[in-house]
GROMACS .gro file of C-alpha atoms in nm:
model
  363
    1UNK     CA    1   2.533  -1.591   1.260
    2UNK     CA    2   2.743  -1.877   1.119
    3UNK     CA    3   2.703  -2.086   1.436
    4UNK     CA    4   2.328  -2.028   1.427
    5UNK     CA    5   2.312  -2.142   1.067
    6UNK     CA    6   2.526  -2.448   1.141
    7UNK     CA    7   2.277  -2.554   1.408
    8UNK     CA    8   1.988  -2.502   1.170
    9UNK     CA    9   2.154  -2.696   0.893
   10UNK     CA   10   2.166  -2.999   1.121
   11UNK     CA   11   1.805  -2.959   1.228
   12UNK     CA   12   1.645  -2.848   0.904
   13UNK     CA   13   1.884  -2.963   0.630
   14UNK     CA   14   1.751  -3.120   0.312
   15UNK     CA   15   1.681  -3.489   0.307
   16UNK     CA   16   1.969  -3.709   0.177
   17UNK     CA   17   1.704  -3.896  -0.019
   18UNK     CA   18   1.640  -3.594  -0.239
   19UNK     CA   19   1.969  -3.401  -0.226
   20UNK     CA   20   2.327  -3.508  -0.269
   21UNK     CA   21   2.572  -3.407   0.003
   22UNK     CA   22   2.774  -3.184  -0.232
   23UNK     CA   23   2.458  -2.996  -0.334
   24UNK     CA   24   2.353  -2.944   0.029
   25UNK     CA   25   2.702  -2.831   0.125
   26UNK     CA   26   2.720  -2.589  -0.169
   27UNK     CA   27   2.388  -2.433  -0.070
   28UNK     CA   28   2.500  -2.397   0.288
   29UNK     CA   29   2.826  -2.227   0.187
   30UNK     CA   30   2.636  -1.987  -0.040
   31UNK     CA   31   2.393  -1.907   0.242
   32UNK     CA   32   2.685  -1.824   0.472
   33UNK     CA   33   2.826  -1.593   0.206
   34UNK     CA   34   2.490  -1.415   0.176
   35UNK     CA   35   2.476  -1.328   0.546
   36UNK     CA   36   2.845  -1.254   0.597
   37UNK     CA   37   3.004  -1.108   0.282
   38UNK     CA   38   2.740  -1.018   0.025
   39UNK     CA   39   2.685  -0.645  -0.024
   40UNK     CA   40   2.356  -0.493   0.087
   41UNK     CA   41   2.111  -0.455  -0.201
   42UNK     CA   42   2.016  -0.115  -0.338
   43UNK     CA   43   1.665   0.000  -0.241
   44UNK     CA   44   1.428   0.283  -0.334
   45UNK     CA   45   1.497   0.288  -0.711
   46UNK     CA   46   1.217   0.525  -0.814
   47UNK     CA   47   1.358   0.878  -0.869
   48UNK     CA   48   1.220   1.137  -0.629
   49UNK     CA   49   1.245   1.502  -0.536
   50UNK     CA   50   1.239   1.663  -0.193
   51UNK     CA   51   0.937   1.895  -0.173
   52UNK     CA   52   0.939   1.993   0.192
   53UNK     CA   53   1.105   1.909   0.523
   54UNK     CA   54   1.010   1.959   0.886
   55UNK     CA   55   1.235   1.847   1.170
   56UNK     CA   56   1.333   1.490   1.073
   57UNK     CA   57   1.047   1.440   0.827
   58UNK     CA   58   1.061   1.474   0.448
   59UNK     CA   59   0.792   1.500   0.182
   60UNK     CA   60   0.897   1.341  -0.149
   61UNK     CA   61   0.748   1.362  -0.495
   62UNK     CA   62   0.828   1.069  -0.723
   63UNK     CA   63   0.935   1.145  -1.077
   64UNK     CA   64   0.713   0.952  -1.320
   65UNK     CA   65   0.832   0.775  -1.633
   66UNK     CA   66   0.539   0.921  -1.823
   67UNK     CA   67   0.302   1.214  -1.809
   68UNK     CA   68   0.031   1.227  -1.545
   69UNK     CA   69  -0.290   1.049  -1.637
   70UNK     CA   70  -0.487   1.144  -1.328
   71UNK     CA   71  -0.590   1.480  -1.189
   72UNK     CA   72  -0.592   1.381  -0.819
   73UNK     CA   73  -0.245   1.339  -0.660
   74UNK     CA   74  -0.173   1.061  -0.410
   75UNK     CA   75   0.000   1.120  -0.075
   76UNK     CA   76   0.134   0.812   0.102
   77UNK     CA   77   0.157   0.829   0.481
   78UNK     CA   78   0.387   0.571   0.634
   79UNK     CA   79   0.403   0.430   0.986
   80UNK     CA   80   0.629   0.569   1.259
   81UNK     CA   81   0.833   0.246   1.266
   82UNK     CA   82   1.060   0.088   1.003
   83UNK     CA   83   1.145   0.276   0.686
   84UNK     CA   84   0.906   0.341   0.399
   85UNK     CA   85   1.123   0.200   0.122
   86UNK     CA   86   0.925  -0.123   0.158
   87UNK     CA   87   0.685   0.064  -0.072
   88UNK     CA   88   0.965   0.110  -0.326
   89UNK     CA   89   1.195  -0.183  -0.259
   90UNK     CA   90   1.322  -0.278  -0.604
   91UNK     CA   91   1.235  -0.238  -0.971
   92UNK     CA   92   0.944  -0.457  -1.067
   93UNK     CA   93   0.844  -0.502  -0.704
   94UNK     CA   94   0.750  -0.152  -0.596
   95UNK     CA   95   0.404  -0.014  -0.527
   96UNK     CA   96   0.534   0.338  -0.586
   97UNK     CA   97   0.691   0.244  -0.920
   98UNK     CA   98   0.368   0.073  -1.025
   99UNK     CA   99   0.152   0.375  -0.944
  100UNK     CA  100   0.385   0.628  -1.105
  101UNK     CA  101   0.399   0.409  -1.417
  102UNK     CA  102   0.019   0.414  -1.423
  103UNK     CA  103   0.035   0.791  -1.441
  104UNK     CA  104  -0.039   0.886  -1.080
  105UNK     CA  105   0.130   1.187  -0.920
  106UNK     CA  106   0.273   1.015  -0.610
  107UNK     CA  107   0.407   1.174  -0.292
  108UNK     CA  108   0.541   1.016   0.028
  109UNK     CA  109   0.560   1.157   0.381
  110UNK     CA  110   0.860   0.992   0.545
  111UNK     CA  111   0.880   1.057   0.920
  112UNK     CA  112   1.254   1.007   0.951
  113UNK     CA  113   1.444   0.898   1.261
  114UNK     CA  114   1.362   1.085   1.583
  115UNK     CA  115   1.650   1.184   1.807
  116UNK     CA  116   1.650   1.203   2.186
  117UNK     CA  117   1.538   1.564   2.153
  118UNK     CA  118   1.215   1.431   1.998
  119UNK     CA  119   1.131   1.186   2.276
  120UNK     CA  120   0.829   1.387   2.394
  121UNK     CA  121   0.665   1.416   2.053
  122UNK     CA  122   0.303   1.307   2.054
  123UNK     CA  123   0.080   1.150   1.795
  124UNK     CA  124  -0.099   1.485   1.816
  125UNK     CA  125   0.209   1.654   1.669
  126UNK     CA  126   0.239   1.418   1.373
  127UNK     CA  127  -0.133   1.424   1.297
  128UNK     CA  128  -0.206   1.793   1.353
  129UNK     CA  129   0.115   1.956   1.230
  130UNK     CA  130   0.288   1.731   0.978
  131UNK     CA  131   0.005   1.570   0.780
  132UNK     CA  132  -0.190   1.894   0.711
  133UNK     CA  133   0.122   2.080   0.599
  134UNK     CA  134   0.219   1.788   0.375
  135UNK     CA  135  -0.127   1.794   0.215
  136UNK     CA  136  -0.102   2.169   0.153
  137UNK     CA  137   0.238   2.118  -0.014
  138UNK     CA  138   0.100   1.836  -0.230
  139UNK     CA  139  -0.193   2.048  -0.346
  140UNK     CA  140   0.027   2.350  -0.412
  141UNK     CA  141   0.292   2.148  -0.598
  142UNK     CA  142   0.045   1.949  -0.808
  143UNK     CA  143  -0.194   2.236  -0.872
  144UNK     CA  144  -0.482   2.007  -0.774
  145UNK     CA  145  -0.784   2.104  -0.565
  146UNK     CA  146  -0.811   1.770  -0.382
  147UNK     CA  147  -0.594   1.469  -0.308
  148UNK     CA  148  -0.596   1.103  -0.213
  149UNK     CA  149  -0.430   0.958   0.099
  150UNK     CA  150  -0.285   0.608   0.127
  151UNK     CA  151  -0.182   0.496   0.474
  152UNK     CA  152   0.012   0.176   0.545
  153UNK     CA  153  -0.017   0.008   0.887
  154UNK     CA  154  -0.038   0.272   1.161
  155UNK     CA  155   0.011   0.534   0.891
  156UNK     CA  156  -0.343   0.449   0.785
  157UNK     CA  157  -0.470   0.472   1.141
  158UNK     CA  158  -0.314   0.817   1.172
  159UNK     CA  159  -0.456   0.921   0.833
  160UNK     CA  160  -0.806   0.816   0.941
  161UNK     CA  161  -0.773   1.022   1.259
  162UNK     CA  162  -0.660   1.321   1.056
  163UNK     CA  163  -0.947   1.283   0.809
  164UNK     CA  164  -1.201   1.255   1.092
  165UNK     CA  165  -1.066   1.571   1.257
  166UNK     CA  166  -1.051   1.767   0.930
  167UNK     CA  167  -1.365   1.693   0.727
  168UNK     CA  168  -1.314   2.028   0.551
  169UNK     CA  169  -0.977   1.925   0.401
  170UNK     CA  170  -1.026   1.823   0.034
  171UNK     CA  171  -0.950   1.451   0.061
  172UNK     CA  172  -1.124   1.271  -0.225
  173UNK     CA  173  -1.005   0.914  -0.160
  174UNK     CA  174  -0.866   0.722   0.137
  175UNK     CA  175  -0.679   0.393   0.098
  176UNK     CA  176  -0.599   0.201   0.415
  177UNK     CA  177  -0.348  -0.081   0.381
  178UNK     CA  178  -0.344  -0.328   0.675
  179UNK     CA  179  -0.427  -0.048   0.920
  180UNK     CA  180  -0.574  -0.143   1.261
  181UNK     CA  181  -0.875   0.046   1.396
  182UNK     CA  182  -1.023  -0.186   1.661
  183UNK     CA  183  -0.777  -0.305   1.926
  184UNK     CA  184  -1.018  -0.502   2.146
  185UNK     CA  185  -0.897  -0.843   2.031
  186UNK     CA  186  -0.543  -0.777   1.916
  187UNK     CA  187  -0.407  -1.125   1.979
  188UNK     CA  188  -0.063  -1.164   2.134
  189UNK     CA  189   0.002  -0.792   2.099
  190UNK     CA  190  -0.275  -0.729   2.350
  191UNK     CA  191  -0.119  -0.979   2.589
  192UNK     CA  192   0.228  -0.830   2.551
  193UNK     CA  193   0.112  -0.478   2.644
  194UNK     CA  194  -0.163  -0.565   2.894
  195UNK     CA  195  -0.155  -0.275   3.142
  196UNK     CA  196  -0.164  -0.520   3.435
  197UNK     CA  197   0.187  -0.633   3.341
  198UNK     CA  198   0.328  -0.372   3.104
  199UNK     CA  199   0.406  -0.042   3.277
  200UNK     CA  200   0.411   0.194   2.982
  201UNK     CA  201   0.503   0.495   3.196
  202UNK     CA  202   0.810   0.319   3.334
  203UNK     CA  203   0.915   0.198   2.988
  204UNK     CA  204   0.901   0.546   2.836
  205UNK     CA  205   1.055   0.712   3.142
  206UNK     CA  206   1.346   0.468   3.125
  207UNK     CA  207   1.411   0.463   2.750
  208UNK     CA  208   1.285   0.797   2.618
  209UNK     CA  209   1.306   0.668   2.263
  210UNK     CA  210   1.181   0.314   2.207
  211UNK     CA  211   1.454   0.133   2.010
  212UNK     CA  212   1.365  -0.006   1.670
  213UNK     CA  213   1.511  -0.342   1.777
  214UNK     CA  214   1.259  -0.360   2.061
  215UNK     CA  215   0.968  -0.303   1.821
  216UNK     CA  216   1.111  -0.561   1.580
  217UNK     CA  217   1.154  -0.815   1.859
  218UNK     CA  218   0.792  -0.771   1.965
  219UNK     CA  219   0.671  -0.820   1.608
  220UNK     CA  220   0.880  -1.134   1.565
  221UNK     CA  221   0.755  -1.281   1.893
  222UNK     CA  222   0.408  -1.306   1.741
  223UNK     CA  223   0.543  -1.608   1.548
  224UNK     CA  224   0.890  -1.669   1.695
  225UNK     CA  225   0.995  -1.986   1.514
  226UNK     CA  226   0.880  -1.858   1.177
  227UNK     CA  227   1.030  -1.512   1.224
  228UNK     CA  228   1.360  -1.587   1.400
  229UNK     CA  229   1.461  -1.911   1.227
  230UNK     CA  230   1.235  -1.938   0.924
  231UNK     CA  231   1.422  -1.689   0.701
  232UNK     CA  232   1.754  -1.869   0.752
  233UNK     CA  233   1.607  -2.213   0.702
  234UNK     CA  234   1.456  -2.091   0.375
  235UNK     CA  235   1.788  -1.936   0.274
  236UNK     CA  236   1.983  -2.257   0.328
  237UNK     CA  237   1.717  -2.455   0.145
  238UNK     CA  238   1.706  -2.223  -0.159
  239UNK     CA  239   2.058  -2.081  -0.171
  240UNK     CA  240   2.103  -2.217  -0.524
  241UNK     CA  241   1.837  -1.973  -0.648
  242UNK     CA  242   1.989  -1.629  -0.703
  243UNK     CA  243   1.650  -1.471  -0.767
  244UNK     CA  244   1.531  -1.591  -0.428
  245UNK     CA  245   1.854  -1.469  -0.267
  246UNK     CA  246   1.805  -1.117  -0.402
  247UNK     CA  247   1.451  -1.103  -0.265
  248UNK     CA  248   1.572  -1.248   0.065
  249UNK     CA  249   1.842  -0.984   0.102
  250UNK     CA  250   1.600  -0.705   0.021
  251UNK     CA  251   1.350  -0.821   0.281
  252UNK     CA  252   1.609  -0.880   0.553
  253UNK     CA  253   1.760  -0.538   0.491
  254UNK     CA  254   1.423  -0.373   0.545
  255UNK     CA  255   1.321  -0.586   0.845
  256UNK     CA  256   1.645  -0.505   1.027
  257UNK     CA  257   1.635  -0.136   0.934
  258UNK     CA  258   1.404  -0.015   1.209
  259UNK     CA  259   1.382   0.336   1.352
  260UNK     CA  260   1.318   0.453   1.709
  261UNK     CA  261   0.966   0.538   1.825
  262UNK     CA  262   0.930   0.873   2.004
  263UNK     CA  263   0.842   0.791   2.365
  264UNK     CA  264   0.547   1.030   2.390
  265UNK     CA  265   0.383   0.891   2.076
  266UNK     CA  266   0.460   0.533   2.179
  267UNK     CA  267   0.291   0.585   2.515
  268UNK     CA  268  -0.023   0.712   2.339
  269UNK     CA  269  -0.016   0.429   2.087
  270UNK     CA  270   0.000   0.162   2.357
  271UNK     CA  271  -0.227   0.320   2.619
  272UNK     CA  272  -0.497   0.486   2.408
  273UNK     CA  273  -0.516   0.221   2.136
  274UNK     CA  274  -0.404  -0.120   2.263
  275UNK     CA  275  -0.489  -0.084   2.631
  276UNK     CA  276  -0.805   0.131   2.615
  277UNK     CA  277  -0.919   0.095   2.251
  278UNK     CA  278  -1.030   0.458   2.242
  279UNK     CA  279  -1.036   0.510   1.865
  280UNK     CA  280  -1.317   0.272   1.771
  281UNK     CA  281  -1.505   0.357   2.093
  282UNK     CA  282  -1.507   0.725   1.998
  283UNK     CA  283  -1.330   0.840   2.315
  284UNK     CA  284  -0.989   0.926   2.167
  285UNK     CA  285  -0.892   1.291   2.193
  286UNK     CA  286  -0.623   1.463   1.988
  287UNK     CA  287  -0.529   1.806   2.121
  288UNK     CA  288  -0.850   1.815   2.317
  289UNK     CA  289  -1.079   1.730   2.025
  290UNK     CA  290  -1.267   1.402   2.023
  291UNK     CA  291  -1.205   1.184   1.720
  292UNK     CA  292  -1.532   1.079   1.556
  293UNK     CA  293  -1.469   0.839   1.267
  294UNK     CA  294  -1.823   0.909   1.144
  295UNK     CA  295  -1.682   1.237   1.010
  296UNK     CA  296  -1.503   1.041   0.736
  297UNK     CA  297  -1.706   1.068   0.415
  298UNK     CA  298  -1.441   1.035   0.142
  299UNK     CA  299  -1.435   0.729  -0.083
  300UNK     CA  300  -1.262   0.449   0.111
  301UNK     CA  301  -1.072   0.137   0.006
  302UNK     CA  302  -0.988  -0.064   0.318
  303UNK     CA  303  -0.747  -0.354   0.257
  304UNK     CA  304  -0.662  -0.627   0.507
  305UNK     CA  305  -0.430  -0.928   0.472
  306UNK     CA  306  -0.566  -1.276   0.549
  307UNK     CA  307  -0.241  -1.390   0.715
  308UNK     CA  308  -0.172  -1.069   0.906
  309UNK     CA  309  -0.081  -1.118   1.272
  310UNK     CA  310   0.003  -0.751   1.327
  311UNK     CA  311  -0.319  -0.590   1.201
  312UNK     CA  312  -0.565  -0.878   1.194
  313UNK     CA  313  -0.850  -0.861   0.941
  314UNK     CA  314  -1.118  -0.799   1.204
  315UNK     CA  315  -0.917  -0.506   1.340
  316UNK     CA  316  -0.905  -0.355   0.991
  317UNK     CA  317  -1.264  -0.429   0.888
  318UNK     CA  318  -1.410  -0.260   1.197
  319UNK     CA  319  -1.368   0.080   1.030
  320UNK     CA  320  -1.641   0.000   0.778
  321UNK     CA  321  -1.915   0.006   1.041
  322UNK     CA  322  -1.838   0.355   1.173
  323UNK     CA  323  -1.752   0.578   0.877
  324UNK     CA  324  -2.013   0.777   0.684
  325UNK     CA  325  -1.869   0.717   0.337
  326UNK     CA  326  -2.122   0.602   0.080
  327UNK     CA  327  -1.847   0.480  -0.151
  328UNK     CA  328  -1.657   0.230   0.062
  329UNK     CA  329  -1.506  -0.110  -0.005
  330UNK     CA  330  -1.334  -0.369   0.215
  331UNK     CA  331  -1.117  -0.649   0.082
  332UNK     CA  332  -0.906  -0.915   0.253
  333UNK     CA  333  -0.610  -1.009   0.033
  334UNK     CA  334  -0.434  -1.350   0.044
  335UNK     CA  335  -0.111  -1.210   0.189
  336UNK     CA  336   0.061  -1.121   0.514
  337UNK     CA  337   0.130  -0.781   0.670
  338UNK     CA  338   0.448  -0.725   0.467
  339UNK     CA  339   0.383  -0.949   0.165
  340UNK     CA  340   0.081  -0.728   0.093
  341UNK     CA  341   0.330  -0.479  -0.056
  342UNK     CA  342   0.627  -0.697  -0.159
  343UNK     CA  343   0.635  -1.025  -0.346
  344UNK     CA  344   0.456  -1.200  -0.630
  345UNK     CA  345   0.109  -1.167  -0.478
  346UNK     CA  346   0.162  -0.799  -0.408
  347UNK     CA  347   0.253  -0.739  -0.772
  348UNK     CA  348  -0.029  -0.955  -0.904
  349UNK     CA  349  -0.305  -0.857  -0.660
  350UNK     CA  350  -0.233  -0.561  -0.432
  351UNK     CA  351  -0.088  -0.318  -0.686
  352UNK     CA  352  -0.367  -0.349  -0.946
  353UNK     CA  353  -0.634  -0.352  -0.673
  354UNK     CA  354  -0.514  -0.013  -0.550
  355UNK     CA  355  -0.433   0.123  -0.894
  356UNK     CA  356  -0.765   0.027  -1.053
  357UNK     CA  357  -0.968   0.157  -0.758
  358UNK     CA  358  -0.788   0.490  -0.754
  359UNK     CA  359  -0.801   0.524  -1.135
  360UNK     CA  360  -1.182   0.523  -1.126
  361UNK     CA  361  -1.181   0.800  -0.865
  362UNK     CA  362  -0.888   1.023  -0.959
  363UNK     CA  363  -0.984   1.179  -1.291
   0.00000   0.00000   0.00000
């Protein structure tokens, strides 16, 4: 890491016209300390209780700082990759903290880390066994008769599939946060997994579990210079700003804290969604039942991020044309795929957008 940063300091160092050599050197030394000796930051500060577990998955209920102001509880459904503490990264920069402070009864379904014994798990299993049981636990624990779902990234895609397959389940509100639904024009992702060159059967047969590092590498290759070198260039440039350093450490901890992807589910995700685009076409089947997104009639808030290269705005917006909901709203926020939930714009724009929308529909 130190050698890499030394190279970058030569290529991207501050201009001698604006910075003195001692200042530049001091920043570089501090940056080296950050990546070599600084302790990892604490994450997930909002207190929570374990409500239910199944296999590696856990359903949490967050303990609010004040009494509940809203009748309808909120269940967050995270993606199968990375860890969900990006939704509760640090005090003052946590969507979960914000919503609990507003008086919402907030729950989170965390999928956990699959082991080799889980390599054959399908999306069908997560959608048909885990999500419905989590909803039942939320309703029973809260004493409510209906609930809201918030899905982030592919967690939203999975939540939409569940809602379409279970129109009888009392889901009052659906919030989708940078969740892709149309995979026809998926940018570089589509090129990476083009079935003419990417043998998904061989990949899953060989690996069983898809390593988190492999998923992270693919995400970073969408913008390789920005993603591989950009964070360290920024660190060297702003290493005299301790507030920036704390945010930097938090983000790098989360980015590098990936989890494996069960091979069976990964094969479905690549083949049925990216390669054949079955969801938006109405040809996707989950446990033999065709998924018809027209069956969704709950109130829907569908949020995209303008600078998102993982779930591009057109992939997110496509949902609006196929659902039956009368109360539906689409917004594209001025953020990226991750900065939609962490950072100044997330605090100023994303959190109140979600909170205000839910508040009007959760009494």
